[in-house]
């Protein structure tokens, strides 16, 4: 049985030109077919690491392997066949329709840069149906709701047929219904043997849906594992400087209830001004 990790990060360091050390000797691996939550406070190195995985950034040192092969010597097109990226939002749609937007995900496979094959068109149509946006295919992307836009961006990443999908804050602009809707789609997608790494601030959402959680703080890996085992009040205090209640609901799902932020040097409840 092949036990090669779908993603392996070895001693990753990224130091920017201004001297900022964004990732500090980060090492971990992920198996296939998992939904993985990447959590930590702003500035902890999540985005830098994800951009290194898909070669938007070149690491200062270390290596990143997909299915046992380093991405560092690969071309952008070769990397795009292995790793797809879902941004938090599409900042410019250039008037593209839903169909045209999702078709962009087939770009790494196009034999001719000017048109798609019938196979590409058939795949895109199937994926539009799978993600419930087929009826919107002729609509301009910027005319959709935030929840619909997010599903279209995930569909675009899905038609790349990647081994690893990187999703950046997929629920940040969504209401409660669409948050759950997007996470259900991501949860279903990993059953295809793809692994999805999701950077997200909603710890309870990640803890409920993810098979594994990767927790970072100040550029370093703090913990990785089953959310029910690694997410504890002590970890929340250490990573966020926040007191929190961590428990299980009636269905056995984990939840995190933040209670108090402990700013260094602040007065305690028993002290008066």
mmCIF file of C-alpha atoms in Angstrom:
data_model
loop_
_atom_site.group_PDB
_atom_site.id
_atom_site.type_symbol
_atom_site.label_atom_id
_atom_site.label_comp_id
_atom_site.label_asym_id
_atom_site.label_seq_id
_atom_site.Cartn_x
_atom_site.Cartn_y
_atom_site.Cartn_z
ATOM 1 C CA UNK A 1 0.000 0.000 0.000
ATOM 2 C CA UNK A 2 1.376 3.415 -1.030
ATOM 3 C CA UNK A 3 1.773 5.585 2.060
ATOM 4 C CA UNK A 4 3.456 8.531 0.323
ATOM 5 C CA UNK A 5 1.974 11.739 1.819
ATOM 6 C CA UNK A 6 0.008 13.876 -0.602
ATOM 7 C CA UNK A 7 1.788 16.909 0.908
ATOM 8 C CA UNK A 8 5.085 16.932 2.746
ATOM 9 C CA UNK A 9 6.700 20.126 3.998
ATOM 10 C CA UNK A 10 10.313 19.798 5.069
ATOM 11 C CA UNK A 11 11.992 22.459 7.203
ATOM 12 C CA UNK A 12 10.267 25.318 5.375
ATOM 13 C CA UNK A 13 11.691 28.773 5.964
ATOM 14 C CA UNK A 14 10.596 31.975 4.283
ATOM 15 C CA UNK A 15 12.417 35.217 5.032
ATOM 16 C CA UNK A 16 11.285 38.315 3.136
ATOM 17 C CA UNK A 17 13.629 40.972 1.796
ATOM 18 C CA UNK A 18 12.838 43.230 4.766
ATOM 19 C CA UNK A 19 14.126 40.500 7.111
ATOM 20 C CA UNK A 20 10.712 39.310 8.304
ATOM 21 C CA UNK A 21 10.854 35.560 9.073
ATOM 22 C CA UNK A 22 7.350 34.444 8.083
ATOM 23 C CA UNK A 23 7.817 30.649 8.247
ATOM 24 C CA UNK A 24 10.278 29.166 10.707
ATOM 25 C CA UNK A 25 11.475 25.607 10.065
ATOM 26 C CA UNK A 26 7.945 24.252 9.463
ATOM 27 C CA UNK A 27 7.677 20.485 8.872
ATOM 28 C CA UNK A 28 4.603 18.257 8.588
ATOM 29 C CA UNK A 29 2.886 15.888 6.157
ATOM 30 C CA UNK A 30 -0.720 15.223 5.133
ATOM 31 C CA UNK A 31 -2.285 11.989 3.824
ATOM 32 C CA UNK A 32 -4.690 11.901 0.888
ATOM 33 C CA UNK A 33 -8.452 12.197 1.206
ATOM 34 C CA UNK A 34 -8.453 14.587 4.160
ATOM 35 C CA UNK A 35 -10.045 17.951 4.903
ATOM 36 C CA UNK A 36 -7.445 19.878 6.871
ATOM 37 C CA UNK A 37 -7.955 23.137 8.749
ATOM 38 C CA UNK A 38 -5.063 25.612 8.890
ATOM 39 C CA UNK A 39 -5.670 27.932 11.813
ATOM 40 C CA UNK A 40 -3.830 30.602 13.744
ATOM 41 C CA UNK A 41 -3.941 34.360 14.380
ATOM 42 C CA UNK A 42 -3.301 36.981 11.719
ATOM 43 C CA UNK A 43 0.383 37.132 10.786
ATOM 44 C CA UNK A 44 1.151 33.575 11.914
ATOM 45 C CA UNK A 45 2.448 32.504 8.492
ATOM 46 C CA UNK A 46 -0.578 30.652 7.067
ATOM 47 C CA UNK A 47 -0.801 32.637 3.837
ATOM 48 C CA UNK A 48 2.957 32.615 3.256
ATOM 49 C CA UNK A 49 3.059 28.830 3.621
ATOM 50 C CA UNK A 50 0.146 28.322 1.234
ATOM 51 C CA UNK A 51 1.773 30.613 -1.339
ATOM 52 C CA UNK A 52 4.979 28.620 -1.019
ATOM 53 C CA UNK A 53 3.100 25.371 -1.626
ATOM 54 C CA UNK A 54 1.746 26.606 -4.969
ATOM 55 C CA UNK A 55 5.007 28.429 -5.848
ATOM 56 C CA UNK A 56 3.611 31.943 -5.658
ATOM 57 C CA UNK A 57 6.523 32.369 -3.218
ATOM 58 C CA UNK A 58 9.891 30.640 -3.388
ATOM 59 C CA UNK A 59 11.024 29.375 0.043
ATOM 60 C CA UNK A 60 14.260 30.698 1.513
ATOM 61 C CA UNK A 61 15.114 27.117 2.461
ATOM 62 C CA UNK A 62 13.438 23.744 2.838
ATOM 63 C CA UNK A 63 11.332 21.738 0.425
ATOM 64 C CA UNK A 64 7.693 21.075 -0.472
ATOM 65 C CA UNK A 65 6.678 17.734 -1.979
ATOM 66 C CA UNK A 66 3.411 16.697 -3.635
ATOM 67 C CA UNK A 67 3.035 12.918 -3.957
ATOM 68 C CA UNK A 68 6.727 12.563 -3.132
ATOM 69 C CA UNK A 69 7.995 15.027 -5.761
ATOM 70 C CA UNK A 70 9.378 18.483 -5.012
ATOM 71 C CA UNK A 71 7.395 21.372 -6.499
ATOM 72 C CA UNK A 72 10.446 23.649 -6.545
ATOM 73 C CA UNK A 73 11.844 22.567 -9.960
ATOM 74 C CA UNK A 74 8.401 22.330 -11.569
ATOM 75 C CA UNK A 75 6.949 24.888 -13.973
ATOM 76 C CA UNK A 76 3.821 26.867 -12.991
ATOM 77 C CA UNK A 77 1.747 24.727 -15.381
ATOM 78 C CA UNK A 78 3.068 21.514 -13.833
ATOM 79 C CA UNK A 79 2.303 22.811 -10.333
ATOM 80 C CA UNK A 80 -1.209 23.871 -11.422
ATOM 81 C CA UNK A 81 -1.964 20.257 -12.360
ATOM 82 C CA UNK A 82 -1.160 19.206 -8.787
ATOM 83 C CA UNK A 83 -2.286 22.172 -6.693
ATOM 84 C CA UNK A 84 -5.297 24.461 -7.144
ATOM 85 C CA UNK A 85 -6.012 27.645 -5.231
ATOM 86 C CA UNK A 86 -9.302 29.146 -4.034
ATOM 87 C CA UNK A 87 -8.905 32.800 -2.978
ATOM 88 C CA UNK A 88 -11.077 34.383 -0.317
ATOM 89 C CA UNK A 89 -12.723 36.400 -3.086
ATOM 90 C CA UNK A 90 -12.190 37.153 -6.764
ATOM 91 C CA UNK A 91 -11.038 40.766 -6.766
ATOM 92 C CA UNK A 92 -11.578 41.244 -10.527
ATOM 93 C CA UNK A 93 -13.912 39.157 -12.688
ATOM 94 C CA UNK A 94 -13.358 41.171 -15.905
ATOM 95 C CA UNK A 95 -17.003 40.587 -16.845
ATOM 96 C CA UNK A 96 -16.541 36.814 -17.084
ATOM 97 C CA UNK A 97 -19.571 34.558 -16.895
ATOM 98 C CA UNK A 98 -19.793 31.663 -14.454
ATOM 99 C CA UNK A 99 -19.035 29.183 -17.260
ATOM 100 C CA UNK A 100 -16.004 31.184 -18.432
ATOM 101 C CA UNK A 101 -14.705 31.525 -14.873
ATOM 102 C CA UNK A 102 -14.870 27.792 -14.190
ATOM 103 C CA UNK A 103 -13.332 27.028 -17.587
ATOM 104 C CA UNK A 104 -10.238 28.986 -16.484
ATOM 105 C CA UNK A 105 -9.510 26.010 -14.239
ATOM 106 C CA UNK A 106 -8.808 23.918 -17.351
ATOM 107 C CA UNK A 107 -6.048 26.277 -18.502
ATOM 108 C CA UNK A 108 -3.148 23.972 -17.398
ATOM 109 C CA UNK A 109 -4.518 21.233 -19.659
ATOM 110 C CA UNK A 110 -5.300 23.216 -22.791
ATOM 111 C CA UNK A 111 -3.459 21.947 -25.857
ATOM 112 C CA UNK A 112 -4.301 25.091 -27.776
ATOM 113 C CA UNK A 113 -4.275 28.393 -25.931
ATOM 114 C CA UNK A 114 -7.254 29.755 -27.896
ATOM 115 C CA UNK A 115 -10.023 27.195 -27.390
ATOM 116 C CA UNK A 116 -11.175 24.308 -25.245
ATOM 117 C CA UNK A 117 -12.009 20.748 -26.259
ATOM 118 C CA UNK A 118 -15.436 19.127 -26.024
ATOM 119 C CA UNK A 119 -14.033 17.101 -23.133
ATOM 120 C CA UNK A 120 -13.151 20.312 -21.261
ATOM 121 C CA UNK A 121 -16.635 21.734 -21.882
ATOM 122 C CA UNK A 122 -18.308 18.497 -20.748
ATOM 123 C CA UNK A 123 -16.223 18.400 -17.564
ATOM 124 C CA UNK A 124 -17.062 22.014 -16.740
ATOM 125 C CA UNK A 125 -20.778 21.410 -17.288
ATOM 126 C CA UNK A 126 -20.686 18.367 -14.993
ATOM 127 C CA UNK A 127 -18.893 20.331 -12.279
ATOM 128 C CA UNK A 128 -21.336 23.251 -12.585
ATOM 129 C CA UNK A 129 -24.147 20.773 -11.920
ATOM 130 C CA UNK A 130 -22.228 19.170 -9.038
ATOM 131 C CA UNK A 131 -21.813 22.537 -7.327
ATOM 132 C CA UNK A 132 -25.364 23.682 -7.974
ATOM 133 C CA UNK A 133 -24.503 26.631 -10.236
ATOM 134 C CA UNK A 134 -25.323 25.180 -13.671
ATOM 135 C CA UNK A 135 -28.394 27.409 -13.958
ATOM 136 C CA UNK A 136 -26.138 30.432 -13.418
ATOM 137 C CA UNK A 137 -23.595 29.555 -16.112
ATOM 138 C CA UNK A 138 -24.432 32.552 -18.341
ATOM 139 C CA UNK A 139 -24.574 35.051 -15.484
ATOM 140 C CA UNK A 140 -21.689 37.451 -14.840
ATOM 141 C CA UNK A 141 -19.705 36.370 -11.791
ATOM 142 C CA UNK A 142 -19.954 39.810 -10.187
ATOM 143 C CA UNK A 143 -23.761 39.579 -10.306
ATOM 144 C CA UNK A 144 -23.871 36.577 -7.964
ATOM 145 C CA UNK A 145 -24.261 36.485 -4.206
ATOM 146 C CA UNK A 146 -21.171 35.927 -2.056
ATOM 147 C CA UNK A 147 -22.164 32.317 -1.414
ATOM 148 C CA UNK A 148 -22.701 31.631 -5.114
ATOM 149 C CA UNK A 149 -19.388 33.275 -6.012
ATOM 150 C CA UNK A 150 -17.562 31.096 -3.502
ATOM 151 C CA UNK A 151 -19.069 27.939 -4.956
ATOM 152 C CA UNK A 152 -18.009 29.054 -8.454
ATOM 153 C CA UNK A 153 -14.423 29.679 -7.290
ATOM 154 C CA UNK A 154 -14.314 26.227 -5.673
ATOM 155 C CA UNK A 155 -15.719 24.704 -8.881
ATOM 156 C CA UNK A 156 -12.977 26.459 -10.878
ATOM 157 C CA UNK A 157 -10.331 24.924 -8.599
ATOM 158 C CA UNK A 158 -12.028 21.526 -8.772
ATOM 159 C CA UNK A 159 -11.912 21.263 -12.589
ATOM 160 C CA UNK A 160 -8.122 21.568 -12.389
ATOM 161 C CA UNK A 161 -8.334 18.005 -11.026
ATOM 162 C CA UNK A 162 -5.630 18.709 -8.445
ATOM 163 C CA UNK A 163 -4.204 16.399 -5.844
ATOM 164 C CA UNK A 164 -4.205 19.243 -3.313
ATOM 165 C CA UNK A 165 -6.567 22.200 -3.049
ATOM 166 C CA UNK A 166 -5.650 25.316 -1.052
ATOM 167 C CA UNK A 167 -8.657 27.296 0.172
ATOM 168 C CA UNK A 168 -8.156 30.721 1.757
ATOM 169 C CA UNK A 169 -10.857 31.865 4.199
ATOM 170 C CA UNK A 170 -13.804 30.436 2.236
ATOM 171 C CA UNK A 171 -16.481 31.620 4.687
ATOM 172 C CA UNK A 172 -15.168 35.045 5.711
ATOM 173 C CA UNK A 173 -17.923 37.010 3.909
ATOM 174 C CA UNK A 174 -20.722 34.468 4.201
ATOM 175 C CA UNK A 175 -23.755 34.217 6.464
ATOM 176 C CA UNK A 176 -24.391 31.159 8.618
ATOM 177 C CA UNK A 177 -26.283 29.181 5.953
ATOM 178 C CA UNK A 178 -23.635 29.651 3.266
ATOM 179 C CA UNK A 179 -20.790 28.927 5.705
ATOM 180 C CA UNK A 180 -22.242 25.478 6.310
ATOM 181 C CA UNK A 181 -23.068 25.061 2.609
ATOM 182 C CA UNK A 182 -19.462 25.708 1.531
ATOM 183 C CA UNK A 183 -18.025 23.425 4.209
ATOM 184 C CA UNK A 184 -20.394 20.618 3.168
ATOM 185 C CA UNK A 185 -19.113 20.913 -0.414
ATOM 186 C CA UNK A 186 -15.485 20.794 0.768
ATOM 187 C CA UNK A 187 -16.261 17.845 3.029
ATOM 188 C CA UNK A 188 -17.763 15.908 0.106
ATOM 189 C CA UNK A 189 -14.860 16.697 -2.229
ATOM 190 C CA UNK A 190 -12.188 14.936 -0.173
ATOM 191 C CA UNK A 191 -14.017 11.652 -0.746
ATOM 192 C CA UNK A 192 -12.472 11.747 -4.242
ATOM 193 C CA UNK A 193 -9.002 11.157 -2.685
ATOM 194 C CA UNK A 194 -8.113 14.833 -2.966
ATOM 195 C CA UNK A 195 -6.787 16.621 0.122
ATOM 196 C CA UNK A 196 -8.017 20.138 0.898
ATOM 197 C CA UNK A 197 -6.098 22.569 3.119
ATOM 198 C CA UNK A 198 -8.386 25.339 4.394
ATOM 199 C CA UNK A 199 -7.071 28.502 6.063
ATOM 200 C CA UNK A 200 -9.879 29.789 8.241
ATOM 201 C CA UNK A 201 -10.389 31.885 11.392
ATOM 202 C CA UNK A 202 -13.578 30.137 12.546
ATOM 203 C CA UNK A 203 -12.069 27.517 14.847
ATOM 204 C CA UNK A 204 -15.396 25.874 15.706
ATOM 205 C CA UNK A 205 -16.210 25.459 12.016
ATOM 206 C CA UNK A 206 -12.801 23.911 11.325
ATOM 207 C CA UNK A 207 -13.025 21.655 14.365
ATOM 208 C CA UNK A 208 -16.422 20.358 13.290
ATOM 209 C CA UNK A 209 -15.684 19.622 9.626
ATOM 210 C CA UNK A 210 -11.958 18.874 9.435
ATOM 211 C CA UNK A 211 -10.218 15.532 9.813
ATOM 212 C CA UNK A 212 -7.031 17.267 10.937
ATOM 213 C CA UNK A 213 -6.095 20.720 12.142
ATOM 214 C CA UNK A 214 -2.714 22.416 11.657
ATOM 215 C CA UNK A 215 -2.168 25.195 14.195
ATOM 216 C CA UNK A 216 0.444 27.904 13.692
ATOM 217 C CA UNK A 217 1.756 30.772 15.796
ATOM 218 C CA UNK A 218 4.406 33.358 14.909
ATOM 219 C CA UNK A 219 5.557 31.405 11.852
ATOM 220 C CA UNK A 220 5.955 28.098 13.664
ATOM 221 C CA UNK A 221 3.960 24.876 13.782
ATOM 222 C CA UNK A 222 2.330 24.512 17.207
ATOM 223 C CA UNK A 223 0.275 21.345 16.774
ATOM 224 C CA UNK A 224 -1.228 19.010 14.170
ATOM 225 C CA UNK A 225 -3.802 16.275 14.650
ATOM 226 C CA UNK A 226 -7.412 15.351 15.315
ATOM 227 C CA UNK A 227 -9.226 18.572 16.326
ATOM 228 C CA UNK A 228 -10.868 16.826 19.278
ATOM 229 C CA UNK A 229 -7.413 16.041 20.638
ATOM 230 C CA UNK A 230 -5.322 19.095 19.744
ATOM 231 C CA UNK A 231 -7.818 21.943 20.260
ATOM 232 C CA UNK A 232 -7.884 22.567 23.988
ATOM 233 C CA UNK A 233 -8.399 25.607 26.236
ATOM 234 C CA UNK A 234 -4.646 25.583 26.878
ATOM 235 C CA UNK A 235 -3.848 25.695 23.156
ATOM 236 C CA UNK A 236 -6.316 28.565 22.549
ATOM 237 C CA UNK A 237 -4.734 30.475 25.431
ATOM 238 C CA UNK A 238 -1.225 29.870 24.095
ATOM 239 C CA UNK A 239 -1.975 30.710 20.447
ATOM 240 C CA UNK A 240 -4.535 33.511 20.781
ATOM 241 C CA UNK A 241 -4.071 34.817 24.360
ATOM 242 C CA UNK A 242 -7.774 34.105 24.815
ATOM 243 C CA UNK A 243 -9.598 32.164 27.508
ATOM 244 C CA UNK A 244 -12.074 29.775 25.908
ATOM 245 C CA UNK A 245 -14.394 26.925 26.694
ATOM 246 C CA UNK A 246 -13.864 23.868 24.479
ATOM 247 C CA UNK A 247 -16.465 21.133 24.601
ATOM 248 C CA UNK A 248 -18.617 18.643 22.716
ATOM 249 C CA UNK A 249 -22.260 19.243 21.804
ATOM 250 C CA UNK A 250 -25.064 16.670 21.944
ATOM 251 C CA UNK A 251 -24.015 15.224 18.576
ATOM 252 C CA UNK A 252 -20.379 14.870 19.609
ATOM 253 C CA UNK A 253 -19.125 17.816 17.549
ATOM 254 C CA UNK A 254 -16.466 20.023 19.105
ATOM 255 C CA UNK A 255 -17.115 23.714 19.720
ATOM 256 C CA UNK A 256 -14.961 26.607 20.899
ATOM 257 C CA UNK A 257 -16.495 29.471 22.887
ATOM 258 C CA UNK A 258 -14.082 32.423 23.304
ATOM 259 C CA UNK A 259 -14.609 34.189 26.630
ATOM 260 C CA UNK A 260 -11.887 36.690 27.399
ATOM 261 C CA UNK A 261 -8.828 38.241 25.758
ATOM 262 C CA UNK A 262 -5.849 38.493 28.109
ATOM 263 C CA UNK A 263 -3.848 41.462 26.918
ATOM 264 C CA UNK A 264 -0.430 41.565 28.523
ATOM 265 C CA UNK A 265 -0.378 44.047 31.385
ATOM 266 C CA UNK A 266 -4.160 44.541 31.586
ATOM 267 C CA UNK A 267 -5.984 44.786 34.896
ATOM 268 C CA UNK A 268 -7.678 41.656 36.185
ATOM 269 C CA UNK A 269 -11.382 41.588 37.128
ATOM 270 C CA UNK A 270 -10.474 41.955 40.786
ATOM 271 C CA UNK A 271 -8.453 45.113 40.206
ATOM 272 C CA UNK A 272 -10.065 48.540 40.053
ATOM 273 C CA UNK A 273 -9.097 51.535 37.976
#
